[in-house]
mmCIF file of C-alpha atoms and ligand atoms in Angstrom:
data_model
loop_
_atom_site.group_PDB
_atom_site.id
_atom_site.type_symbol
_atom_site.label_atom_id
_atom_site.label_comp_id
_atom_site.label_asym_id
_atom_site.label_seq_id
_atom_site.Cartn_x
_atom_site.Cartn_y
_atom_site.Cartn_z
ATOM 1 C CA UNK A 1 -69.633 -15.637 98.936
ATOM 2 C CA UNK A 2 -70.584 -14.357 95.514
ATOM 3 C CA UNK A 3 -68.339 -16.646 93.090
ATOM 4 C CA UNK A 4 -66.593 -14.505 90.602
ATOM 5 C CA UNK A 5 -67.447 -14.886 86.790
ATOM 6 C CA UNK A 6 -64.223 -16.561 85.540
ATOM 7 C CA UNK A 7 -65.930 -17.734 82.198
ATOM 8 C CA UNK A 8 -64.103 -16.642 78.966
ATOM 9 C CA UNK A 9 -66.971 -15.324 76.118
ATOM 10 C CA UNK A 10 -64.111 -14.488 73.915
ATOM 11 C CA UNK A 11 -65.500 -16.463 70.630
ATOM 12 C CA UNK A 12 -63.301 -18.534 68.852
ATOM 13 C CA UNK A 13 -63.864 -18.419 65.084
ATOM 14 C CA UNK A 14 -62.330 -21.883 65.022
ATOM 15 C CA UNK A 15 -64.711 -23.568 67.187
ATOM 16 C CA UNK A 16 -67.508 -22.740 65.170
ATOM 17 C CA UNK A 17 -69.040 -24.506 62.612
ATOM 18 C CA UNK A 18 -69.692 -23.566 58.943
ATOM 19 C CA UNK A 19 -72.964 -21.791 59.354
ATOM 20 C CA UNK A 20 -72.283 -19.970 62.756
ATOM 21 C CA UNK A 21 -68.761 -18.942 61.525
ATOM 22 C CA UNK A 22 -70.819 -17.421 58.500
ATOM 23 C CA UNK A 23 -73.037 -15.866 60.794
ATOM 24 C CA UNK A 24 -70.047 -14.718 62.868
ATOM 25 C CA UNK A 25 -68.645 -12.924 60.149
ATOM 26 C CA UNK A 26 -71.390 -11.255 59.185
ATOM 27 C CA UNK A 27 -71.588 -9.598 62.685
ATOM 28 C CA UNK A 28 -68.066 -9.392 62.602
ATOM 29 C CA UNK A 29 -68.003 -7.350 58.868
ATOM 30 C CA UNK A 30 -70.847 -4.976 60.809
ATOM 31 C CA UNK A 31 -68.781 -4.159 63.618
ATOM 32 C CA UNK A 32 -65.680 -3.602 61.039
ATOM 33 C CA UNK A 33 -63.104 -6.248 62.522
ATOM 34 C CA UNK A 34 -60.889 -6.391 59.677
ATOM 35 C CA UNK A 35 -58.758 -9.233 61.716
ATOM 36 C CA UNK A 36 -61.424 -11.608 62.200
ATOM 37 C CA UNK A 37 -62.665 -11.116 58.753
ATOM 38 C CA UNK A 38 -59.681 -12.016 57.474
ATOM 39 C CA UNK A 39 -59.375 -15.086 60.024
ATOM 40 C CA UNK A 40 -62.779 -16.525 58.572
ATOM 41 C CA UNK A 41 -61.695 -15.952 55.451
ATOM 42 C CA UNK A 42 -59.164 -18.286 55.964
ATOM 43 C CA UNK A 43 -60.418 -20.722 58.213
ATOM 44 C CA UNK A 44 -63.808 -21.552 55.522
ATOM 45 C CA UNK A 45 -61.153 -21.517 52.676
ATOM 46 C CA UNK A 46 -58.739 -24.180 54.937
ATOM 47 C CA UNK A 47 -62.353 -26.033 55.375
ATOM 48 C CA UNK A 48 -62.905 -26.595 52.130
ATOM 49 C CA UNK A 49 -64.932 -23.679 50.836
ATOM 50 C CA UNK A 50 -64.819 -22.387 47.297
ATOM 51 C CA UNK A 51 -63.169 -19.023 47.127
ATOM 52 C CA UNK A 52 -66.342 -18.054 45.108
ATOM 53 C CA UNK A 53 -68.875 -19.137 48.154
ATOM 54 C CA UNK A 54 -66.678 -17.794 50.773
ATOM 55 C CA UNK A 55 -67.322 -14.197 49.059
ATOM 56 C CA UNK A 56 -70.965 -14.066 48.413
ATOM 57 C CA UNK A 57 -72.234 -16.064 51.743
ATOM 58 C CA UNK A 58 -69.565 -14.581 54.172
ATOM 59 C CA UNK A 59 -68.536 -11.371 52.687
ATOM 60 C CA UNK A 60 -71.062 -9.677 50.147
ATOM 61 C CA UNK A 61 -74.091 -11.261 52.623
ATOM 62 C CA UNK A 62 -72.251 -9.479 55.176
ATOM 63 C CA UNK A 63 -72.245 -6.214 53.218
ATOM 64 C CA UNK A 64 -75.724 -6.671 52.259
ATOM 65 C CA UNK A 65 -77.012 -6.478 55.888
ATOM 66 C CA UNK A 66 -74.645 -3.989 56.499
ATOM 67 C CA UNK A 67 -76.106 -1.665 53.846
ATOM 68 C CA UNK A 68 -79.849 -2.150 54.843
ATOM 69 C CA UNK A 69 -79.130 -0.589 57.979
ATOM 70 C CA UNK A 70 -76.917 1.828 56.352
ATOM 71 C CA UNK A 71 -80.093 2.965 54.152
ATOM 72 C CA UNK A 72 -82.490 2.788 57.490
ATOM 73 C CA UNK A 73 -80.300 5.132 59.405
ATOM 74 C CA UNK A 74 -78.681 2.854 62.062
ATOM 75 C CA UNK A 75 -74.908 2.629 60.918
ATOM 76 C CA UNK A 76 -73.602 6.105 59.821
ATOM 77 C CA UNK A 77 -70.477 6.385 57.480
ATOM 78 C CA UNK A 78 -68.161 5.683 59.710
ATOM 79 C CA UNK A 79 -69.255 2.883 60.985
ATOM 80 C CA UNK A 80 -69.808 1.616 56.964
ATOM 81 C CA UNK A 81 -66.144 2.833 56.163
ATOM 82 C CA UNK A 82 -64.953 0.219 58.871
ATOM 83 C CA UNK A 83 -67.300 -2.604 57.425
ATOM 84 C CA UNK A 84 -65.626 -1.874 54.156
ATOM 85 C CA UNK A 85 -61.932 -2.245 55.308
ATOM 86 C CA UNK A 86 -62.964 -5.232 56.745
ATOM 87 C CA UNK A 87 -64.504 -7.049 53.744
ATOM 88 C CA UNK A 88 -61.278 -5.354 51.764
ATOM 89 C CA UNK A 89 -59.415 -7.711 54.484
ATOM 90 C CA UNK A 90 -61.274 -10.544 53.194
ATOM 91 C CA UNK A 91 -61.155 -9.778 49.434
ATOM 92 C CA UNK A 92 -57.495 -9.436 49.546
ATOM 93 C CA UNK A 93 -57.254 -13.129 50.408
ATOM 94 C CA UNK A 94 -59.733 -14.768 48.056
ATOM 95 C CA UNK A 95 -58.284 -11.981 44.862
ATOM 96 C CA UNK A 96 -55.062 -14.332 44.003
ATOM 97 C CA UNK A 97 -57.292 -17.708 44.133
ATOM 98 C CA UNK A 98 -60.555 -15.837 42.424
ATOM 99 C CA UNK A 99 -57.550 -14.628 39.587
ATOM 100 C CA UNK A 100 -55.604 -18.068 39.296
ATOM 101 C CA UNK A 101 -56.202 -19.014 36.035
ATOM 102 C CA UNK A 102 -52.360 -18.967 34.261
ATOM 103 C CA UNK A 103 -53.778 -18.651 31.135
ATOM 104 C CA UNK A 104 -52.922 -15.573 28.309
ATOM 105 C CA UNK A 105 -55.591 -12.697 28.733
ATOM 106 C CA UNK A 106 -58.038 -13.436 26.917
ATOM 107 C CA UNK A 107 -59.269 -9.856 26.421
ATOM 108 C CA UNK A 108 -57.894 -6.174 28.437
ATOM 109 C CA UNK A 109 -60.654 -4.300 30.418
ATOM 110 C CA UNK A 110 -60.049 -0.972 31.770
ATOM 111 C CA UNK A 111 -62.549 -0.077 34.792
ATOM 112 C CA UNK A 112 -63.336 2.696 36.965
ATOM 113 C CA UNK A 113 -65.817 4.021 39.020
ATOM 114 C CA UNK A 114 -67.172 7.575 38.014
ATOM 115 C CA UNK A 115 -66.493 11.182 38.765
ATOM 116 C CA UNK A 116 -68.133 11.904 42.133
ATOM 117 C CA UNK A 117 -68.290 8.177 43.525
ATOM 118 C CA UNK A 118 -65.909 6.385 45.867
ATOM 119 C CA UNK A 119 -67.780 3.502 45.859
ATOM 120 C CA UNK A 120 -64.822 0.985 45.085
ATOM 121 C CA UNK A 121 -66.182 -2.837 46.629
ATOM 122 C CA UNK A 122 -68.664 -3.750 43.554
ATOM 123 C CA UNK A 123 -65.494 -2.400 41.160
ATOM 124 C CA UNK A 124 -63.107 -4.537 43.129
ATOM 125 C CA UNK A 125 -65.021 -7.729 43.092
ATOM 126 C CA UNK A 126 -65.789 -7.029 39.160
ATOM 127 C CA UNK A 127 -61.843 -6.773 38.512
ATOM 128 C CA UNK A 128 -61.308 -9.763 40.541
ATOM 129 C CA UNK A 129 -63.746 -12.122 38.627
ATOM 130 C CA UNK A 130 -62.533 -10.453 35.702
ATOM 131 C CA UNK A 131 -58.642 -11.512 36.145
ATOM 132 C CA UNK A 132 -60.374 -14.868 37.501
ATOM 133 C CA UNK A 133 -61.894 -15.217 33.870
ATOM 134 C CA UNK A 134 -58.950 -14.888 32.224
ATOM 135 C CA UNK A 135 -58.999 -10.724 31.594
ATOM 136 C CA UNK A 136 -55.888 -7.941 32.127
ATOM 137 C CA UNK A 137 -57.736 -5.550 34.346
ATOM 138 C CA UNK A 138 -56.283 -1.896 34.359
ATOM 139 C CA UNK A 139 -58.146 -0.812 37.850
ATOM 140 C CA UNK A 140 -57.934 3.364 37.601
ATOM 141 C CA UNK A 141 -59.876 3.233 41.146
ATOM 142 C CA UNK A 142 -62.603 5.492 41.845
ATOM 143 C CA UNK A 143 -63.813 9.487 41.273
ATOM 144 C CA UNK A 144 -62.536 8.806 37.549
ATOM 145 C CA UNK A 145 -63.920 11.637 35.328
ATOM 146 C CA UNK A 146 -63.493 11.314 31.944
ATOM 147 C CA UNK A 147 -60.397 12.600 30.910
ATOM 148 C CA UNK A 148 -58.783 9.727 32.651
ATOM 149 C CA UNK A 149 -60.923 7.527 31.293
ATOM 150 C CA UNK A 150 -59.686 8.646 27.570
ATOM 151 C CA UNK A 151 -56.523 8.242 28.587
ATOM 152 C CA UNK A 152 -56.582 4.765 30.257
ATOM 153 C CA UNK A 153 -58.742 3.644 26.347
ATOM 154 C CA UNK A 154 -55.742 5.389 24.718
ATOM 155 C CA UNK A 155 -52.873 4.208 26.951
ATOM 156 C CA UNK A 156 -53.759 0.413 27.108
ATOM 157 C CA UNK A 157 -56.468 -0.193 24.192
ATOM 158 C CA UNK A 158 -58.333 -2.558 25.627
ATOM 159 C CA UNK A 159 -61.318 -4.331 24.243
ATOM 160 C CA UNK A 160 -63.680 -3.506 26.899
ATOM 161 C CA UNK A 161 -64.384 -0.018 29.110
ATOM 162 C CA UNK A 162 -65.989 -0.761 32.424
ATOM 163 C CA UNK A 163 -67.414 2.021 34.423
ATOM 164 C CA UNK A 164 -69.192 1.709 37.934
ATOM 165 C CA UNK A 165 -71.388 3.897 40.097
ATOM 166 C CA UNK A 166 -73.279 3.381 43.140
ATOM 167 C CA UNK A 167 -75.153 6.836 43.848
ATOM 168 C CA UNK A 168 -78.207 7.802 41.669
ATOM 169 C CA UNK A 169 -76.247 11.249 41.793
ATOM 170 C CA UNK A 170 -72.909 9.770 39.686
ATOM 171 C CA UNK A 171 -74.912 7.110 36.947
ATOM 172 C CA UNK A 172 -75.439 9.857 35.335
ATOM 173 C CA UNK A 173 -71.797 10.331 34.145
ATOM 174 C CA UNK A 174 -71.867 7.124 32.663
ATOM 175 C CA UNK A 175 -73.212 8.677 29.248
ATOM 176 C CA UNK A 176 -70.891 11.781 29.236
ATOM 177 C CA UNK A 177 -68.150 9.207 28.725
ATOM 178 C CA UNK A 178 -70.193 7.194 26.416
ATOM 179 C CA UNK A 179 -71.366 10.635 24.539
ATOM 180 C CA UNK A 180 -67.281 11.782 24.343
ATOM 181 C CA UNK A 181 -66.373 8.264 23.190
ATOM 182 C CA UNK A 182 -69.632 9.165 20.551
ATOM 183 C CA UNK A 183 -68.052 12.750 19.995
ATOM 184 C CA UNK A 184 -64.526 12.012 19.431
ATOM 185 C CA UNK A 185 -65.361 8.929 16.606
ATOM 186 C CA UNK A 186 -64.155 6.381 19.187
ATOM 187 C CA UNK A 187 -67.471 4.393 20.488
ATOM 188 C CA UNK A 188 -66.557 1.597 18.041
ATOM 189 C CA UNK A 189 -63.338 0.554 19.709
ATOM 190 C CA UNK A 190 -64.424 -0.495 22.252
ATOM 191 C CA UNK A 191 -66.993 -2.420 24.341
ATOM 192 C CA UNK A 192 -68.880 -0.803 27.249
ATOM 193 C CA UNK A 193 -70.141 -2.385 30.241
ATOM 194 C CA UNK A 194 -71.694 -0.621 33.280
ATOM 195 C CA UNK A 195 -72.909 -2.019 36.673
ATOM 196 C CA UNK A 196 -73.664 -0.790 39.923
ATOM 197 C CA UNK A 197 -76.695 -1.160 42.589
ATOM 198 C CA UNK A 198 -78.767 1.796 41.091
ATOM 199 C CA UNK A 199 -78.519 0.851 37.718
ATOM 200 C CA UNK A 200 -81.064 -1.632 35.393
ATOM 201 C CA UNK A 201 -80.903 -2.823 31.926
ATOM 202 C CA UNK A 202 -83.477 0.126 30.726
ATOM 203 C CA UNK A 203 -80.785 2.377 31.913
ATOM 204 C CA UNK A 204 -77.851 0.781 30.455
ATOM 205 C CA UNK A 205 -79.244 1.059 27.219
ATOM 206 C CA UNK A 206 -80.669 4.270 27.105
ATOM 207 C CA UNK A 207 -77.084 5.791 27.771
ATOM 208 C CA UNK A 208 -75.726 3.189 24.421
ATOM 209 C CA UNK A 209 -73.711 0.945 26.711
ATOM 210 C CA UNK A 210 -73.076 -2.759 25.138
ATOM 211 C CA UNK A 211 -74.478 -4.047 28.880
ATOM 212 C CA UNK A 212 -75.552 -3.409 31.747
ATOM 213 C CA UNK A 213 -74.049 -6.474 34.332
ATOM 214 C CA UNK A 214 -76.190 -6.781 37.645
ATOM 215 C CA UNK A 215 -73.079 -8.532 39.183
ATOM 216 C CA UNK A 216 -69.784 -9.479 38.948
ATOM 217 C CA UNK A 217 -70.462 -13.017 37.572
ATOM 218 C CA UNK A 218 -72.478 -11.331 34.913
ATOM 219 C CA UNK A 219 -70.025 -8.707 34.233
ATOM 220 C CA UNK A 220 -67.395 -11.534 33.575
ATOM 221 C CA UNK A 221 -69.693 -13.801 31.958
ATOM 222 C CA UNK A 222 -70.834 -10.954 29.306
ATOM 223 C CA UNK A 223 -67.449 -9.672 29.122
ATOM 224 C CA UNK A 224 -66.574 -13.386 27.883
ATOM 225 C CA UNK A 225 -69.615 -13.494 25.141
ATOM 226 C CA UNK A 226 -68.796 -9.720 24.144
ATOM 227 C CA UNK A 227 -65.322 -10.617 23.224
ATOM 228 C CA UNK A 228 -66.084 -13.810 21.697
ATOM 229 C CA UNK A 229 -69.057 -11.962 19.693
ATOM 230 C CA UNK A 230 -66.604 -9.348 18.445
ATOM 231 C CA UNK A 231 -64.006 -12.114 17.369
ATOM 232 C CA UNK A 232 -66.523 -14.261 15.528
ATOM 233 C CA UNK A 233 -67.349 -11.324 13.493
ATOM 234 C CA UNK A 234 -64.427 -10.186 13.255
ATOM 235 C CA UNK A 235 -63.345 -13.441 11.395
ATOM 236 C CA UNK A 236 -66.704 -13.774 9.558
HETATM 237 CO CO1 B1M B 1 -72.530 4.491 50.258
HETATM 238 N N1 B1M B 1 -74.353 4.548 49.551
HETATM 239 N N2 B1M B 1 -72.555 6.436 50.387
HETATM 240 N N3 B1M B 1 -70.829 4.285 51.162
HETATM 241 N N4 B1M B 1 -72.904 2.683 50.393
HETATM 242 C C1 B1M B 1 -74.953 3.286 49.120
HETATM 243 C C2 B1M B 1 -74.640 2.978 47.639
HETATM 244 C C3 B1M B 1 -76.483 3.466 49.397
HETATM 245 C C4 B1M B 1 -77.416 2.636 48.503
HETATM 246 C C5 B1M B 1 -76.751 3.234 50.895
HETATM 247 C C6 B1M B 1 -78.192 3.345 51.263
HETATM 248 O O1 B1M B 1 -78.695 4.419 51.408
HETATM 249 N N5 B1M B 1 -78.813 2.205 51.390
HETATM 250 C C7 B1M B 1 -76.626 5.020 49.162
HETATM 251 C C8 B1M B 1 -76.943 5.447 47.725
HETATM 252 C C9 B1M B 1 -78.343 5.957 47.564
HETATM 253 C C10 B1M B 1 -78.611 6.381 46.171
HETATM 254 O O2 B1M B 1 -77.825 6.955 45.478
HETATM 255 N N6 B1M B 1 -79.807 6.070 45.748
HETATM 256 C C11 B1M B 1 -75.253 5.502 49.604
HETATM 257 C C12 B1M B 1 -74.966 6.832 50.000
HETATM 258 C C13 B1M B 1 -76.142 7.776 50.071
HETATM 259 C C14 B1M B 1 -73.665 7.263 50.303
HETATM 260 C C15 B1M B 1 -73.212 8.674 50.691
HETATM 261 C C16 B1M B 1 -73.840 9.815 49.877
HETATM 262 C C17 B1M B 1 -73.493 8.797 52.212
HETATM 263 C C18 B1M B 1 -73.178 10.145 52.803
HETATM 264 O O3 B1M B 1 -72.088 10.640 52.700
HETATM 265 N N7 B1M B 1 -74.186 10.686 53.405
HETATM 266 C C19 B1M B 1 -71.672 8.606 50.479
HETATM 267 C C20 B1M B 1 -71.292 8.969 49.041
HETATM 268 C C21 B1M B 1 -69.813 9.039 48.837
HETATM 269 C C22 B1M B 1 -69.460 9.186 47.366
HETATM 270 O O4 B1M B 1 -69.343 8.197 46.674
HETATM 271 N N8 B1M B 1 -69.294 10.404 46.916
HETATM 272 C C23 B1M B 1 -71.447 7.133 50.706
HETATM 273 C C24 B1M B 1 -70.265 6.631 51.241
HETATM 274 C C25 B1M B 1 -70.027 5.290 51.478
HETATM 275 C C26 B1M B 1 -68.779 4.776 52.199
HETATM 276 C C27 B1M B 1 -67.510 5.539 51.838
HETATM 277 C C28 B1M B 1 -69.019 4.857 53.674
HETATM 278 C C29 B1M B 1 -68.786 3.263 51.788
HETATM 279 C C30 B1M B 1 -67.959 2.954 50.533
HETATM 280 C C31 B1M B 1 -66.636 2.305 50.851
HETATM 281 C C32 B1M B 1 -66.013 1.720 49.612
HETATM 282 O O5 B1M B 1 -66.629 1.336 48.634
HETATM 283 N N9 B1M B 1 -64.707 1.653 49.680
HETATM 284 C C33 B1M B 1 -70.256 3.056 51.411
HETATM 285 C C34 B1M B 1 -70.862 1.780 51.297
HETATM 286 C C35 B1M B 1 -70.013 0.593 51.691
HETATM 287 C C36 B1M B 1 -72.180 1.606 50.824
HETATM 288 C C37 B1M B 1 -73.062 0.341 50.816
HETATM 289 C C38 B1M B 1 -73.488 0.086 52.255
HETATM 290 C C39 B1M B 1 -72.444 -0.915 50.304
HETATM 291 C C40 B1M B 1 -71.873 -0.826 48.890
HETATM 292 C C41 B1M B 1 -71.107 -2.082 48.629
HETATM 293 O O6 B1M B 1 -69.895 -2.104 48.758
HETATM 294 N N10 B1M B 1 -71.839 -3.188 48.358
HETATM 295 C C42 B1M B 1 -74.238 0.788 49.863
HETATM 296 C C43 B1M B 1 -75.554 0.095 50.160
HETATM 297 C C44 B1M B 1 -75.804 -1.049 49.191
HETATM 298 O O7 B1M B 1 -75.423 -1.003 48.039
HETATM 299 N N11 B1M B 1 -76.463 -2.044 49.679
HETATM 300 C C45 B1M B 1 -74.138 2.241 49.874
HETATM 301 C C46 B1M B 1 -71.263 -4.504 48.183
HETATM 302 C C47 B1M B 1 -70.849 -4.688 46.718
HETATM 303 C C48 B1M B 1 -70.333 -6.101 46.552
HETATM 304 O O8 B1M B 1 -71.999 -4.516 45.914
HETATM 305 O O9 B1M B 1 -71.251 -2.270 45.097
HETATM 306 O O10 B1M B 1 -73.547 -3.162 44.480
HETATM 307 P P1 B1M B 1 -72.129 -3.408 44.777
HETATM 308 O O11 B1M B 1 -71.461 -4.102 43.507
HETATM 309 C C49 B1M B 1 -72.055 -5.229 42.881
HETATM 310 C C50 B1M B 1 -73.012 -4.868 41.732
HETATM 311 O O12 B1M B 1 -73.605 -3.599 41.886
HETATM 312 C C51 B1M B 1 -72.190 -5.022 40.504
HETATM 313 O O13 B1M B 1 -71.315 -6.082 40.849
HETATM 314 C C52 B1M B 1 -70.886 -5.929 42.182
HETATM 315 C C53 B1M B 1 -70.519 -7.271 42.769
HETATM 316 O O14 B1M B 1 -71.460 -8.255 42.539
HETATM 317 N N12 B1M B 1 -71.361 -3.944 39.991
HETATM 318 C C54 B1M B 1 -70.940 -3.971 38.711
HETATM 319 C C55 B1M B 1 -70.842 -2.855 40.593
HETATM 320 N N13 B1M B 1 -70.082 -2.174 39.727
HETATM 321 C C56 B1M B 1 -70.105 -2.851 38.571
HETATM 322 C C57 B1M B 1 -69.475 -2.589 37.348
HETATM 323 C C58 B1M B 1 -69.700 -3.491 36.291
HETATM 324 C C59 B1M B 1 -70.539 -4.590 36.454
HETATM 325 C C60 B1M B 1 -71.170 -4.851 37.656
HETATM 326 O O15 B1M B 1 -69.147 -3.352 35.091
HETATM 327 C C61 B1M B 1 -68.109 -2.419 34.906
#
């Protein structure tokens, strides 16, 4: 008699330990399981993790293998839409303990990411470690052209404009905010930082921004010096 198969290989996320839960997620973030993610999440933050560690070794590693195969042709937008919810799943725990600093804003950032581009992780996790610096973050999503970029700067006067792009195609747009800032006399209010996979330091200053920020801890950590630059001299 042929014994029937009775064993369970439902995996429980519990069970594993740290590295193979990490690996775990990282297959669970390709195959867009939102649920799990968001059960990692919690069960390396209830072991002990940093909020900081769980993101870049479960979540933006995750994303990382998800867009290599995304660039070779073997997940398709769909699939990479689904990855993203997930790792949104994940994000949305670690934002209030990335942001929990209870101190007074130390400086007001609006960010977007350009006209054309709905690239929106990168941005997210920028506004995140922003707010966990001690920043106000005015978030005015993505596809932001530059009308509503003017009237974010007008609206809530920060000290710093962030802008974001992903696509070799939108980067471009960066400067034809930068050149209307120029245009309209209003470049010296404020502080410009731009980041995004495609862009380099060569390229952030050939379109005048104050920085280009290669990641998020960068973009906080030079948002930080900009501000304290600007108030030194200010005083001086
Ligand atoms: Co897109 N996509 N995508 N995509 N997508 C890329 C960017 C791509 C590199 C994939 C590839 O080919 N390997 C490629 C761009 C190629 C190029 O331009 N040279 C690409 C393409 C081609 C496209 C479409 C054109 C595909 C199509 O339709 N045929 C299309 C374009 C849509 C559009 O925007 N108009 C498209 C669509 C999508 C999805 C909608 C499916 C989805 C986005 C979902 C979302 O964001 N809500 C998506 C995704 C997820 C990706 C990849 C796989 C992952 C991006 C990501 O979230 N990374 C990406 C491949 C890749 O980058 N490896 C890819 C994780 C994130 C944490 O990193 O965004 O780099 P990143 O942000 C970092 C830094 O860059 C930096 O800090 C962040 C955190 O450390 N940073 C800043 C970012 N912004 C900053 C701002 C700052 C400072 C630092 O200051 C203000």
């Amino acid at each position: 008699m042929v014994e029937e198969n009775t064993i369970d290989d439902e995996i429980i996320l519990a069970d594993l330990p740290d590295d193979e839960l990490t690996a775990q997620m990282h297959d669970d973030l390709y195959d867009g399981l939102a649920d799990e993610i968001a059960e990692g999440t919690n069960l390396l933050l209830g072991r002990g993790w940093d909020p900081s560690r769980v993101l870049n070794d479960a979540l933006v590693e995750g994303m990382r293998i998800v867009g290599i195969d995304f660039r070779d042709g073997i997940l398709f937008v769909p699939e990479v839409l689904l990855a993203a919810n997930a790792m949104k799943a994940g994000m949305a725990i670690l934002r209030p303990l990335l942001a929990e600093t209870g101190a007074k804003p130390i400086g007001k950032v609006v960010i977007g990411t350009v006209k054309g581009d709905i690239h929106d992780i990168g941005k997210n996790l920028v506004g995140m470690m922003l707010e966990g610096a001690g920043f106000e973050v005015i978030d005015l999503g993505i596809n932001t052209d530059v009308e509503q970029f003017l009237g974010a700067l007008d609206e809530h006067k920060p000290d710093i404009l962030g802008m974001s792009a992903l696509l070799t195609t939108t980067m471009p747009y960066m400067k034809v905010v930068i050149d209307t800032l120029i245009e309209k006399s209003l470049r010296g209010d404020y502080m410009v930082i731009v980041g995004g996979a495609p862009l380099n330091d060569e390229f952030g200053e050939a379109i005048g921004a104050d920085a280009y920020c290669r990641d998020a801890a960068v973009a906080s950590e030079t948002a930080s010096r900009l501000i304290a630059a600007r108030r030194a001299a200010a005083a001086a």
